[in-house]
């Protein structure tokens, strides 16, 4: 019996409408993220050299827009340090108008790159790079909290410790309310009631008092402007996409669900275009806030992302004075917990390190070193991936073996080639044959090999040429279909003589 129309309609409703417990989790998660976003958005505004309101507007518009058009549910996008670092020189040299124009152009680039399938490149990011990405991110998040714990009133330290204790032990008693939210509320109440003088959110900068207004960037619409902003826009697009796609992949693993990376890429572009026209500094996925939302608070739907952005503006505009009184120690405690939850402790356990191949450990260490050294996640991922590919190529290159077997009558010899033939392994292939001493009939058996590229075909051509110069015949047998097709297509065509 088919379900009734009413039942089908209920099935189409999102989880947060069908289950009050999911709704409560998503709402509270969005509130926690919004509170944590405020000081970070202000900090990133300072890095970019713009007014704090510009970063807060970007966090609001990015989160709200990506909750609708993004491909990864529950992932948080907002103003980020990586994007701020990229566009800071442009703002410093040419002003806010050029920065906003670059954000819009970066969004266009991201849509184009998404449509061209840039997300498929994520398949080439090895697990060791992913582990290094996660661990370096945890380190960067912790390092960003260190200034908030240095040269501060002594009261900050017991507040920080109290916040950590609350977040560790409260979930053992109840999970009805996210522990970070309870910690923030409790520490704020203590500091306000006792009149404890410690750094607060309000010390980071003035909160906006109204919503952003749509407008065009204040720049001359000329080719000179385009050539000025294009390099910064492209750099922002690439860094933003890489960080967003890596974060989406991480959330996929944590939640054991799949997301559309192409939709996420295009969604990031749309969100940046909207942000630019509303005067924001642009952004991308935020790994720290995403971990608060997904891993700490347990959010799983788009509602938490939408509410994170919406609550951010409500907190700034309606509850600005109250939010300004939140002690930074409370938010630092939340981020420290995020660090511990994000870091892959299993990856550095002695038992794991003893079993892991040296190359995998090297890739992880190189990734972490590059990210922490440059404070740029994209640099670490690219360098780590290239290193992994080089190590893989060296490893596979040594797996190509040539074994000669001469016939009993000495009239012919069969060379059995085993392994993968590509540019790295085929370079040594030519030197493994005995051209001067072999019989007149030479058979090269490639049944246990695969020809991958033009370098391998060129190597086989060189072997045939060397034998024929000595008056000996060569027959190549055992090619599988793809190898045979490539050999037939390129053989004899790769040299000009």
Tab-separated table of N, CA and C in Angstrom, residues 271-354:
chain	number	residue	atom	x	y	z
A	271	UNK	N	28.089	32.682	-2.438
A	271	UNK	CA	28.141	33.329	-1.123
A	271	UNK	C	29.104	34.513	-1.127
A	272	UNK	N	30.226	34.377	-1.814
A	272	UNK	CA	31.176	35.496	-1.873
A	272	UNK	C	30.658	36.648	-2.721
A	273	UNK	N	29.929	36.333	-3.773
A	273	UNK	CA	29.335	37.407	-4.583
A	273	UNK	C	28.307	38.183	-3.759
A	274	UNK	N	27.433	37.455	-3.061
A	274	UNK	CA	26.449	38.111	-2.193
A	274	UNK	C	27.147	38.946	-1.132
A	275	UNK	N	28.181	38.379	-0.527
A	275	UNK	CA	28.932	39.081	0.518
A	275	UNK	C	29.568	40.353	-0.019
A	276	UNK	N	30.139	40.273	-1.224
A	276	UNK	CA	30.767	41.445	-1.820
A	276	UNK	C	29.781	42.569	-2.065
A	277	UNK	N	28.616	42.239	-2.603
A	277	UNK	CA	27.613	43.275	-2.881
A	277	UNK	C	27.012	43.855	-1.600
A	278	UNK	N	27.200	43.153	-0.468
A	278	UNK	CA	26.744	43.682	0.821
A	278	UNK	C	27.897	44.273	1.632
A	279	UNK	N	29.034	44.471	0.967
A	279	UNK	CA	30.138	45.178	1.596
A	279	UNK	C	30.993	44.364	2.529
A	280	UNK	N	30.940	43.012	2.451
A	280	UNK	CA	31.738	42.163	3.322
A	280	UNK	C	33.099	41.850	2.734
A	281	UNK	N	33.978	41.272	3.552
A	281	UNK	CA	35.349	40.984	3.128
A	281	UNK	C	35.520	39.581	2.543
A	282	UNK	N	34.417	38.843	2.362
A	282	UNK	CA	34.502	37.500	1.786
A	282	UNK	C	34.958	36.479	2.804
A	283	UNK	N	34.963	35.220	2.388
A	283	UNK	CA	35.367	34.166	3.312
A	283	UNK	C	35.279	32.794	2.682
A	284	UNK	N	35.286	31.779	3.520
A	284	UNK	CA	35.186	30.391	3.071
A	284	UNK	C	34.791	29.544	4.274
A	285	UNK	N	34.895	28.239	4.160
A	285	UNK	CA	34.541	27.366	5.281
A	285	UNK	C	35.493	27.596	6.445
A	286	UNK	N	34.951	27.543	7.660
A	286	UNK	CA	35.758	27.721	8.878
A	286	UNK	C	35.835	26.386	9.599
A	287	UNK	N	37.044	25.832	9.630
A	287	UNK	CA	37.191	24.512	10.234
A	287	UNK	C	36.904	24.549	11.734
A	288	UNK	N	37.374	25.580	12.423
A	288	UNK	CA	37.177	25.651	13.872
A	288	UNK	C	35.715	25.734	14.246
A	289	UNK	N	34.996	26.664	13.615
A	289	UNK	CA	33.575	26.825	13.911
A	289	UNK	C	32.771	25.608	13.450
A	290	UNK	N	33.212	24.996	12.343
A	290	UNK	CA	32.536	23.782	11.868
A	290	UNK	C	32.685	22.655	12.880
A	291	UNK	N	33.866	22.550	13.489
A	291	UNK	CA	34.074	21.523	14.505
A	291	UNK	C	33.205	21.790	15.742
A	292	UNK	N	33.059	23.068	16.115
A	292	UNK	CA	32.151	23.397	17.216
A	292	UNK	C	30.740	22.952	16.867
A	293	UNK	N	30.321	23.221	15.641
A	293	UNK	CA	28.954	22.933	15.213
A	293	UNK	C	28.689	21.439	15.092
A	294	UNK	N	29.622	20.725	14.461
A	294	UNK	CA	29.394	19.315	14.126
A	294	UNK	C	29.860	18.371	15.226
A	295	UNK	N	31.079	18.570	15.710
A	295	UNK	CA	31.671	17.604	16.620
A	295	UNK	C	31.326	17.894	18.079
A	296	UNK	N	31.336	19.170	18.458
A	296	UNK	CA	31.075	19.525	19.855
A	296	UNK	C	29.579	19.623	20.138
A	297	UNK	N	28.839	20.316	19.235
A	297	UNK	CA	27.406	20.547	19.478
A	297	UNK	C	26.501	19.492	18.858
A	298	UNK	N	27.025	18.711	17.904
A	298	UNK	CA	26.238	17.619	17.321
A	298	UNK	C	25.271	18.025	16.228
A	299	UNK	N	25.462	19.203	15.618
A	299	UNK	CA	24.563	19.655	14.553
A	299	UNK	C	24.794	18.839	13.283
A	300	UNK	N	23.719	18.664	12.491
A	300	UNK	CA	23.824	17.875	11.268
A	300	UNK	C	23.054	18.482	10.088
A	301	UNK	N	22.345	19.585	10.256
A	301	UNK	CA	21.507	20.112	9.184
A	301	UNK	C	21.898	21.539	8.815
A	302	UNK	N	21.276	22.031	7.747
A	302	UNK	CA	21.526	23.397	7.275
A	302	UNK	C	20.992	24.445	8.250
A	303	UNK	N	20.060	24.047	9.091
A	303	UNK	CA	19.453	25.010	10.010
A	303	UNK	C	20.503	25.625	10.930
A	304	UNK	N	21.426	24.823	11.439
A	304	UNK	CA	22.442	25.346	12.346
A	304	UNK	C	23.326	26.375	11.656
A	305	UNK	N	23.659	26.132	10.385
A	305	UNK	CA	24.479	27.088	9.627
A	305	UNK	C	23.723	28.392	9.415
A	306	UNK	N	22.441	28.276	9.029
A	306	UNK	CA	21.622	29.465	8.808
A	306	UNK	C	21.481	30.274	10.099
A	307	UNK	N	21.218	29.577	11.197
A	307	UNK	CA	21.015	30.272	12.465
A	307	UNK	C	22.311	30.860	13.006
A	308	UNK	N	23.445	30.243	12.710
A	308	UNK	CA	24.726	30.803	13.156
A	308	UNK	C	24.905	32.208	12.594
A	309	UNK	N	24.627	32.370	11.288
A	309	UNK	CA	24.724	33.692	10.676
A	309	UNK	C	23.648	34.637	11.165
A	310	UNK	N	22.427	34.136	11.299
A	310	UNK	CA	21.314	34.983	11.738
A	310	UNK	C	21.506	35.435	13.180
A	311	UNK	N	21.857	34.495	14.057
A	311	UNK	CA	22.095	34.847	15.462
A	311	UNK	C	23.241	35.842	15.600
A	312	UNK	N	24.232	35.727	14.724
A	312	UNK	CA	25.375	36.643	14.780
A	312	UNK	C	24.905	38.092	14.660
A	313	UNK	N	24.051	38.359	13.679
A	313	UNK	CA	23.560	39.721	13.510
A	313	UNK	C	22.621	40.127	14.635
A	314	UNK	N	21.775	39.203	15.088
A	314	UNK	CA	20.857	39.523	16.193
A	314	UNK	C	21.650	39.857	17.452
A	315	UNK	N	22.684	39.068	17.720
A	315	UNK	CA	23.513	39.315	18.904
A	315	UNK	C	24.208	40.666	18.823
A	316	UNK	N	24.684	41.012	17.626
A	316	UNK	CA	25.398	42.287	17.467
A	316	UNK	C	24.447	43.486	17.564
A	317	UNK	N	23.302	43.389	16.891
A	317	UNK	CA	22.404	44.544	16.785
A	317	UNK	C	21.496	44.680	17.999
A	318	UNK	N	20.942	43.576	18.470
A	318	UNK	CA	19.953	43.635	19.562
A	318	UNK	C	20.617	43.488	20.930
A	319	UNK	N	21.555	42.555	21.018
A	319	UNK	CA	22.157	42.263	22.325
A	319	UNK	C	23.620	42.686	22.384
A	320	UNK	N	23.956	43.694	21.619
A	320	UNK	CA	25.344	44.157	21.563
A	320	UNK	C	25.991	44.398	22.918
A	321	UNK	N	25.348	45.169	23.798
A	321	UNK	CA	25.971	45.432	25.112
A	321	UNK	C	26.201	44.164	25.927
A	322	UNK	N	25.251	43.214	25.868
A	322	UNK	CA	25.406	41.970	26.615
A	322	UNK	C	26.526	41.119	26.039
A	323	UNK	N	26.567	41.012	24.710
A	323	UNK	CA	27.604	40.228	24.049
A	323	UNK	C	28.978	40.830	24.322
A	324	UNK	N	29.047	42.148	24.381
A	324	UNK	CA	30.324	42.814	24.630
A	324	UNK	C	30.900	42.449	25.993
A	325	UNK	N	30.042	42.005	26.929
A	325	UNK	CA	30.501	41.655	28.274
A	325	UNK	C	31.002	40.212	28.382
A	326	UNK	N	30.875	39.408	27.319
A	326	UNK	CA	31.348	38.022	27.374
A	326	UNK	C	32.863	38.023	27.531
A	327	UNK	N	33.389	37.370	28.563
A	327	UNK	CA	34.854	37.338	28.732
A	327	UNK	C	35.521	36.516	27.639
A	328	UNK	N	36.627	36.994	27.114
A	328	UNK	CA	37.344	36.247	26.086
A	328	UNK	C	37.786	34.883	26.595
A	329	UNK	N	37.985	34.768	27.906
A	329	UNK	CA	38.391	33.478	28.495
A	329	UNK	C	37.376	32.388	28.186
A	330	UNK	N	36.092	32.744	28.144
A	330	UNK	CA	35.048	31.754	27.857
A	330	UNK	C	35.175	31.240	26.433
A	331	UNK	N	35.426	32.145	25.492
A	331	UNK	CA	35.541	31.741	24.093
A	331	UNK	C	36.864	31.027	23.839
A	332	UNK	N	37.915	31.437	24.532
A	332	UNK	CA	39.193	30.746	24.405
A	332	UNK	C	39.056	29.305	24.900
A	333	UNK	N	38.341	29.100	26.000
A	333	UNK	CA	38.125	27.752	26.517
A	333	UNK	C	37.410	26.883	25.481
A	334	UNK	N	36.417	27.457	24.802
A	334	UNK	CA	35.695	26.721	23.755
A	334	UNK	C	36.654	26.314	22.640
A	335	UNK	N	37.487	27.246	22.186
A	335	UNK	CA	38.394	26.956	21.080
A	335	UNK	C	39.478	25.955	21.480
A	336	UNK	N	39.916	25.984	22.739
A	336	UNK	CA	40.894	24.995	23.205
A	336	UNK	C	40.274	23.599	23.163
A	337	UNK	N	39.015	23.494	23.560
A	337	UNK	CA	38.328	22.199	23.474
A	337	UNK	C	38.211	21.748	22.026
A	338	UNK	N	37.978	22.699	21.131
A	338	UNK	CA	37.907	22.373	19.708
A	338	UNK	C	39.250	21.821	19.235
A	339	UNK	N	40.341	22.412	19.700
A	339	UNK	CA	41.682	21.925	19.327
A	339	UNK	C	41.846	20.458	19.697
A	340	UNK	N	41.509	20.125	20.939
A	340	UNK	CA	41.678	18.744	21.402
A	340	UNK	C	40.745	17.793	20.654
A	341	UNK	N	39.557	18.265	20.320
A	341	UNK	CA	38.614	17.405	19.591
A	341	UNK	C	39.028	17.236	18.133
A	342	UNK	N	39.693	18.242	17.561
A	342	UNK	CA	40.076	18.209	16.153
A	342	UNK	C	41.329	17.386	15.918
A	343	UNK	N	42.310	17.498	16.808
A	343	UNK	CA	43.600	16.825	16.604
A	343	UNK	C	43.412	15.303	16.562
A	344	UNK	N	44.059	14.675	15.584
A	344	UNK	CA	43.997	13.212	15.446
A	344	UNK	C	45.089	12.597	16.315
A	345	UNK	N	44.760	12.344	17.577
A	345	UNK	CA	45.750	11.826	18.523
A	345	UNK	C	46.226	10.433	18.147
A	346	UNK	N	45.360	9.666	17.506
A	346	UNK	CA	45.740	8.313	17.090
A	346	UNK	C	46.901	8.353	16.098
A	347	UNK	N	46.987	9.423	15.293
A	347	UNK	CA	48.018	9.498	14.259
A	347	UNK	C	49.415	9.633	14.830
A	348	UNK	N	49.545	10.099	16.080
A	348	UNK	CA	50.876	10.267	16.662
A	348	UNK	C	51.136	9.265	17.794
A	349	UNK	N	50.234	8.315	17.973
A	349	UNK	CA	50.443	7.279	18.988
A	349	UNK	C	51.644	6.411	18.586
A	350	UNK	N	52.503	6.045	19.535
A	350	UNK	CA	53.695	5.240	19.200
A	350	UNK	C	53.366	3.973	18.416
A	351	UNK	N	52.266	3.319	18.779
A	351	UNK	CA	51.892	2.088	18.076
A	351	UNK	C	51.588	2.369	16.604
A	352	UNK	N	50.910	3.494	16.332
A	352	UNK	CA	50.595	3.872	14.953
A	352	UNK	C	51.855	4.223	14.187
A	353	UNK	N	52.739	4.997	14.799
A	353	UNK	CA	53.965	5.427	14.136
A	353	UNK	C	54.876	4.243	13.807
A	354	UNK	N	54.876	3.215	14.668
A	354	UNK	CA	55.709	2.033	14.404
A	354	UNK	C	55.223	1.265	13.181
